[in-house]
PDB file of C-alpha atoms and ligand atoms in Angstrom:
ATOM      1  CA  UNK A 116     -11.085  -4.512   7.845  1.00 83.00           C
ATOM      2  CA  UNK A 117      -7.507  -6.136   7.110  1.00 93.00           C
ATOM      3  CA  UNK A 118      -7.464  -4.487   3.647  1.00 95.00           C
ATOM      4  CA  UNK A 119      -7.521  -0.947   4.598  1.00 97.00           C
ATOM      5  CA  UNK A 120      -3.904  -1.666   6.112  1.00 97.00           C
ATOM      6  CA  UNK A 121      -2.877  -3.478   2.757  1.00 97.00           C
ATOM      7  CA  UNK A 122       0.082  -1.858   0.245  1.00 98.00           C
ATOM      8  CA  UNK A 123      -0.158  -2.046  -3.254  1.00 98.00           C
ATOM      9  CA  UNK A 124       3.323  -2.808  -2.869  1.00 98.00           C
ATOM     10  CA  UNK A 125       6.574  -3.273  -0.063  1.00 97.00           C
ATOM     11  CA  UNK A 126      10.148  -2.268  -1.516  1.00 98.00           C
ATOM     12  CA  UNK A 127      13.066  -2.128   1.174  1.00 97.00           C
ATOM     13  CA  UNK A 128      13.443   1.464   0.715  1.00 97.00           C
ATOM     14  CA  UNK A 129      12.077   4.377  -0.976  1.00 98.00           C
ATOM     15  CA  UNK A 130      16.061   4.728  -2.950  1.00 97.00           C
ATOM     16  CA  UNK A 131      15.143   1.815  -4.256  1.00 98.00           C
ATOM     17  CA  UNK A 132      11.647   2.874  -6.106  1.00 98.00           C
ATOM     18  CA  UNK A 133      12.756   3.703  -9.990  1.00 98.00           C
ATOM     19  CA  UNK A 134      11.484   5.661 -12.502  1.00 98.00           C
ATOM     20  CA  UNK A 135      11.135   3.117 -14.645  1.00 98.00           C
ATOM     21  CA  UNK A 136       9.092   1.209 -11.903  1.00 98.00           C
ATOM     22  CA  UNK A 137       6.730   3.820 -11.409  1.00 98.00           C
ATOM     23  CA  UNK A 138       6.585   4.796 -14.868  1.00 98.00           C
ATOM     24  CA  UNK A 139       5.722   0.982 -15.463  1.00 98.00           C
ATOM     25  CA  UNK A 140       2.664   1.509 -13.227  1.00 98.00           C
ATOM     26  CA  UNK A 141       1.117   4.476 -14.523  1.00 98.00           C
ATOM     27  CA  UNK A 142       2.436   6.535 -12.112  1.00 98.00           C
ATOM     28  CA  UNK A 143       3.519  10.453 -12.517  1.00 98.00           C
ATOM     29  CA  UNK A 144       3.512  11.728  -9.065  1.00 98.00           C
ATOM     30  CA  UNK A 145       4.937  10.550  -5.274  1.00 98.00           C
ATOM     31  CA  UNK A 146       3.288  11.508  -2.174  1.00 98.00           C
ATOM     32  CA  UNK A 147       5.993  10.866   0.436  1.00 98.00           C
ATOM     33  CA  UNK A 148       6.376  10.722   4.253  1.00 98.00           C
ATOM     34  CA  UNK A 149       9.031  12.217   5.776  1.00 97.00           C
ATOM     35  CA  UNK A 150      10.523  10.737   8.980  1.00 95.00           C
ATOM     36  CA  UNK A 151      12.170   7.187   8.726  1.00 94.00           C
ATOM     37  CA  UNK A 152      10.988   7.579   4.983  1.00 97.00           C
ATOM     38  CA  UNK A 153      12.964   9.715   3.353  1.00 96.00           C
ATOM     39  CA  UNK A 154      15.287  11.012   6.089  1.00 94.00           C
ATOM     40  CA  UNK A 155      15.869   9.526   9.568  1.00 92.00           C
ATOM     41  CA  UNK A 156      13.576  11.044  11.988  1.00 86.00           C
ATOM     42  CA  UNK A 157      16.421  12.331  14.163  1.00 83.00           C
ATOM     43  CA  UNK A 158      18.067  13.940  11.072  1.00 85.00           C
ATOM     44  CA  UNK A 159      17.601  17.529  10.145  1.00 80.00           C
ATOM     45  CA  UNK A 160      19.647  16.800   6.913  1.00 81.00           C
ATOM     46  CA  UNK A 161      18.956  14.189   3.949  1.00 82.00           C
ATOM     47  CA  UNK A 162      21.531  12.432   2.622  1.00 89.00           C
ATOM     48  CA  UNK A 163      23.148  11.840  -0.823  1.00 92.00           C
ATOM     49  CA  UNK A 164      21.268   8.990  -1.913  1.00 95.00           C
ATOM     50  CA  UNK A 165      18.277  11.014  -1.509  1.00 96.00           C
ATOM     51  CA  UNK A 166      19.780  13.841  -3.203  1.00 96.00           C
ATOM     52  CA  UNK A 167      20.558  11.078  -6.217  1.00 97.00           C
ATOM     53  CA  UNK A 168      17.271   9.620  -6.404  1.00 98.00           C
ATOM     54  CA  UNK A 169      15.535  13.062  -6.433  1.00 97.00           C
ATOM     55  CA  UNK A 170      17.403  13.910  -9.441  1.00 97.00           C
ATOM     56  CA  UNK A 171      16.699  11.015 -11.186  1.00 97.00           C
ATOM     57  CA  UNK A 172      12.935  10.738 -10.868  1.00 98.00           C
ATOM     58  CA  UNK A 173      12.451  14.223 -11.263  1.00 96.00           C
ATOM     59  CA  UNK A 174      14.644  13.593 -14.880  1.00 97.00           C
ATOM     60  CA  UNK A 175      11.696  11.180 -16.010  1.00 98.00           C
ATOM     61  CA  UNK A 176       9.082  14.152 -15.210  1.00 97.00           C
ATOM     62  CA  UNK A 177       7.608  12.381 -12.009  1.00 98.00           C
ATOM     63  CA  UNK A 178       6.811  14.724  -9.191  1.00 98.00           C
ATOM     64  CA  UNK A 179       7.848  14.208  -5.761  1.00 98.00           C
ATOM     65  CA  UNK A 180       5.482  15.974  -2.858  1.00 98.00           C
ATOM     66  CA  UNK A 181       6.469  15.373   1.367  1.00 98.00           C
ATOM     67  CA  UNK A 182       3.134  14.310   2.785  1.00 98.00           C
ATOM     68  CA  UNK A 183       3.843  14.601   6.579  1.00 98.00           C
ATOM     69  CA  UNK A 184       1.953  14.792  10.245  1.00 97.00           C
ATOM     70  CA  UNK A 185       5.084  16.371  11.388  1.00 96.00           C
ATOM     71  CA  UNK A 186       5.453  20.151  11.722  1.00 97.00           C
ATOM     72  CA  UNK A 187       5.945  23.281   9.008  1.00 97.00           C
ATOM     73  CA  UNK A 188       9.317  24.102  10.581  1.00 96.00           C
ATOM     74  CA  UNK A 189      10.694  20.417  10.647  1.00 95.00           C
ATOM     75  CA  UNK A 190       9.356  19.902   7.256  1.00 96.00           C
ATOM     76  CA  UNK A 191      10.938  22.485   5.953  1.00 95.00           C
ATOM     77  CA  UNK A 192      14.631  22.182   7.819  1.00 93.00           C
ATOM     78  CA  UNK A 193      14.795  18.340   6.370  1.00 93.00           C
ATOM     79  CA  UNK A 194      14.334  19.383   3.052  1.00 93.00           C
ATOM     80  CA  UNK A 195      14.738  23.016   2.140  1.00 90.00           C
ATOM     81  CA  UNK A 196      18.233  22.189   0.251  1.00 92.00           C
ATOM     82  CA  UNK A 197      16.070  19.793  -2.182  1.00 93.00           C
ATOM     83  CA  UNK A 198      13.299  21.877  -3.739  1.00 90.00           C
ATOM     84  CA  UNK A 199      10.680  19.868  -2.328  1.00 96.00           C
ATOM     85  CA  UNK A 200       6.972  21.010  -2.177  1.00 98.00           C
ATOM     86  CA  UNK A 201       5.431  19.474   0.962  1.00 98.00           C
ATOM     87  CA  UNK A 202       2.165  19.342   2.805  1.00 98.00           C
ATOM     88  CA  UNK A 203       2.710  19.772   6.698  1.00 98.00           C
ATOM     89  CA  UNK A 204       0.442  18.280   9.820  1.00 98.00           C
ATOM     90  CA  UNK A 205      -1.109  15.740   7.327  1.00 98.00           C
ATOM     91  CA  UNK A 206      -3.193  13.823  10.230  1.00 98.00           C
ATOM     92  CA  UNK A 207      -2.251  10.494   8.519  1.00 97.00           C
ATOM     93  CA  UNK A 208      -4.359   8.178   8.589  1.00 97.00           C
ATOM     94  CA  UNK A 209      -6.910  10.726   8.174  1.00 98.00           C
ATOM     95  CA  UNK A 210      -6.978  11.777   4.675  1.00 98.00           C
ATOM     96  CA  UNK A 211      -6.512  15.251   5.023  1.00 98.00           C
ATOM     97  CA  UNK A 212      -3.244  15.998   3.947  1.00 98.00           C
ATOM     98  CA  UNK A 213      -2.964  13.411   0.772  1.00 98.00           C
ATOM     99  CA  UNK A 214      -6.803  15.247  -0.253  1.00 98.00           C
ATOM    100  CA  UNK A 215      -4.972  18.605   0.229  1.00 98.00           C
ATOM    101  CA  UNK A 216      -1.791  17.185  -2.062  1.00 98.00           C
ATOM    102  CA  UNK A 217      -4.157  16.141  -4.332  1.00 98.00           C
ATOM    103  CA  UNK A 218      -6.107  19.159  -4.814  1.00 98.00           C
ATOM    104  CA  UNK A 219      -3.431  21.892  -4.304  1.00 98.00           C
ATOM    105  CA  UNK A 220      -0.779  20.074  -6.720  1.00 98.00           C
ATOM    106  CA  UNK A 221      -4.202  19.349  -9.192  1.00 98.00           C
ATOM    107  CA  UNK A 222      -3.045  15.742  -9.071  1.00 98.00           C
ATOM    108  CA  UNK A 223      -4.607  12.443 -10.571  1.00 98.00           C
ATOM    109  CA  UNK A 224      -5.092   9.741  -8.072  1.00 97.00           C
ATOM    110  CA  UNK A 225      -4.733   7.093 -10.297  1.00 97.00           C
ATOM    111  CA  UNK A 226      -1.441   8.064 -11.154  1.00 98.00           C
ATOM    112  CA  UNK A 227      -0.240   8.966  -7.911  1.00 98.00           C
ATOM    113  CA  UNK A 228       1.246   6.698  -5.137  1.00 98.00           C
ATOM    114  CA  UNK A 229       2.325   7.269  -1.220  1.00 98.00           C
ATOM    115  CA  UNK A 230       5.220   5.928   0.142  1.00 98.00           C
ATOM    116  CA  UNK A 231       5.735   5.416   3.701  1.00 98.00           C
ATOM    117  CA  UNK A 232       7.297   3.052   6.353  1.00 96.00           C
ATOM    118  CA  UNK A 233       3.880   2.852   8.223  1.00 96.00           C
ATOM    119  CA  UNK A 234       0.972   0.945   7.986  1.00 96.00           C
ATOM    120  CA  UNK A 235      -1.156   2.589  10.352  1.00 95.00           C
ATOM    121  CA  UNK A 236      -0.616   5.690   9.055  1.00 97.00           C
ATOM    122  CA  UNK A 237       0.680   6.343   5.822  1.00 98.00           C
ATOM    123  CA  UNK A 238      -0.906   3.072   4.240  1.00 98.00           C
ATOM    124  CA  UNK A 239      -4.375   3.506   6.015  1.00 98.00           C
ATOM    125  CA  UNK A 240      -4.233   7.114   4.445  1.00 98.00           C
ATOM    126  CA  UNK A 241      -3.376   6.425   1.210  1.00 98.00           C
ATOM    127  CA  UNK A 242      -6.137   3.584   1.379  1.00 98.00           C
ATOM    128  CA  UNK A 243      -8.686   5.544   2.513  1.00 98.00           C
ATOM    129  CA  UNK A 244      -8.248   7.700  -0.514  1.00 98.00           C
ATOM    130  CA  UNK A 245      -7.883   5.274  -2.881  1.00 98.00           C
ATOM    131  CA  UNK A 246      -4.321   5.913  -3.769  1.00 98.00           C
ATOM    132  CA  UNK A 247      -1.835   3.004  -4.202  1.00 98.00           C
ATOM    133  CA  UNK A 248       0.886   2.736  -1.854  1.00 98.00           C
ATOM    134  CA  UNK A 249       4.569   1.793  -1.172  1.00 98.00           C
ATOM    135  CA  UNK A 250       5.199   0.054   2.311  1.00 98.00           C
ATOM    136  CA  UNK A 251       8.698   0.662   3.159  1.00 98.00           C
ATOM    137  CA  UNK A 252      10.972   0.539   5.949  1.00 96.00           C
ATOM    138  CA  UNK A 253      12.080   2.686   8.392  1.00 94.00           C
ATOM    139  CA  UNK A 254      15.504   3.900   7.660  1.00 93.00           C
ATOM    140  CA  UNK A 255      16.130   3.834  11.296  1.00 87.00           C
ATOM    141  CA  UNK A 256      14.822   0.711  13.764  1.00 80.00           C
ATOM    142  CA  UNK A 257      14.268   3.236  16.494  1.00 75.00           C
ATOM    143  CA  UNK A 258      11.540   5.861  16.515  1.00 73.00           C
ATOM    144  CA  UNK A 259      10.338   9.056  17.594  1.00 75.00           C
ATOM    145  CA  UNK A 260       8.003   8.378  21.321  1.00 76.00           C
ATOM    146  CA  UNK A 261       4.610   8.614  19.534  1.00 75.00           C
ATOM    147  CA  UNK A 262       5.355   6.003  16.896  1.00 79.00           C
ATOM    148  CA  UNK A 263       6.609   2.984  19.143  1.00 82.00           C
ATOM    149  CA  UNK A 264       2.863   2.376  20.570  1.00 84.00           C
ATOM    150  CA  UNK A 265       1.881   2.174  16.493  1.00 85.00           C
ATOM    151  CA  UNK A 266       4.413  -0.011  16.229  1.00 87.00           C
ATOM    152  CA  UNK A 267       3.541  -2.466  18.311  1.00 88.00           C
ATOM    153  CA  UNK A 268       0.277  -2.320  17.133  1.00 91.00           C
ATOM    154  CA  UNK A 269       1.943  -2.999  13.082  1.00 92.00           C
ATOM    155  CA  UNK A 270       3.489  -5.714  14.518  1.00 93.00           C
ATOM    156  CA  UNK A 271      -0.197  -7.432  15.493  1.00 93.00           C
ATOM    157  CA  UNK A 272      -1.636  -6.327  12.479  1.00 95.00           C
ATOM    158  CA  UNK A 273       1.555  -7.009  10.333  1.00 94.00           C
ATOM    159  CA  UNK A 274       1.162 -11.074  11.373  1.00 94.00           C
ATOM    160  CA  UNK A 275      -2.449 -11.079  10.615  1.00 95.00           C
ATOM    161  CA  UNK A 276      -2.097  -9.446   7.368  1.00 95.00           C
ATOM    162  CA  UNK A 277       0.612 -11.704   5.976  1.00 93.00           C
ATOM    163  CA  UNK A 278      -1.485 -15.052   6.903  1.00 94.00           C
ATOM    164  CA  UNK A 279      -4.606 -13.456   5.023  1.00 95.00           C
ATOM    165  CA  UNK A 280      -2.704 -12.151   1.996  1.00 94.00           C
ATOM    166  CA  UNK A 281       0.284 -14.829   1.451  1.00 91.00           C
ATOM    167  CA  UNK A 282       1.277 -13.403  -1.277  1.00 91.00           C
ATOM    168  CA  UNK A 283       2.543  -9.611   0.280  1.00 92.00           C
ATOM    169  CA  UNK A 284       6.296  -9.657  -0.154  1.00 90.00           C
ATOM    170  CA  UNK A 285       9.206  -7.079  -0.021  1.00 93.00           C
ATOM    171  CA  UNK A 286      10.673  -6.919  -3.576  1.00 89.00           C
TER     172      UNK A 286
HETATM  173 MG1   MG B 528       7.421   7.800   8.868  1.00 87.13          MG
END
């Protein structure tokens, strides 16, 4: 039950995943959530650390795809200045959306990872698909009205999955 909310791994941030890192792991392609992931939730613009780390994962020939629940139109506002493909209304943590990135970008899921800054939804997706994933955190501690009730319930299973797994830890 506990494992389905498990990450493969927790870095601080998603600016802080390298090439080299993912490159390490076998990996060739990102799924990524948008809000509090990439860009703030309350921000229709990303910033220039995201514009920096774009550039230098795409350099190493890794793919970056927006896996998000959130709408077409704020999808596309966030990051229409970055060339990013993106899958909208992604129902995480159904596994719609990352089975629609999947087959519409032909991708392997062994060599593919999600990163997100929530358990319930982006880690339970990726999970449920059997695609490794990167917990991180939100780049803002507030949050949109529908995701404070998840995150209360992160925090219960956050405690219980960090006594049964001792060994999760933010690198
Ligand atoms: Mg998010």
């Amino acid at each position: 039950m506990l494992a389905k909310f498990r990450p493969t791994w927790m870095i601080e941030s998603i600016f802080h995943v390298s090439p080299q890192f993912l490159l390490e792991n076998n990996i060739n392609c990102v799924l990524t959530d948008l809000d509090n992931t990439l860009v703030p939730w309350n921000s229709k613009k990303g910033s220039a650390e995201l514009r920096s780390w774009l550039h230098e994962v795409k350099k190493y020939g890794i793919q970056v795809i927006v896996v998000s629940n959130n709408s077409h139109r704020r999808i596309k506002a966030a990051v229409q200045d970055y060339e990013l493909p993106f899958v909208p209304r992604a129902m995480k943590p159904l596994t719609i959306g990352i089975r629609h990135a999947l087959r519409q970008f032909n991708l392997d899921k062994q060599s593919t990872v999600m990163i997100g800054d929530q358990l319930l939804t982006d880690v339970v997706a990726a999970n449920s698909c059997h695609v490794k994933s990167i917990l991180v955190k939100p780049l803002v501690s507030n949050d949109a009205w529908n995701t404070t009730l998840n995150r209360y319930f992160e925090k219960v299973i956050w405690n219980k999955l960090i006594k049964k797994y001792p060994n999760l830890h933010w690198e």
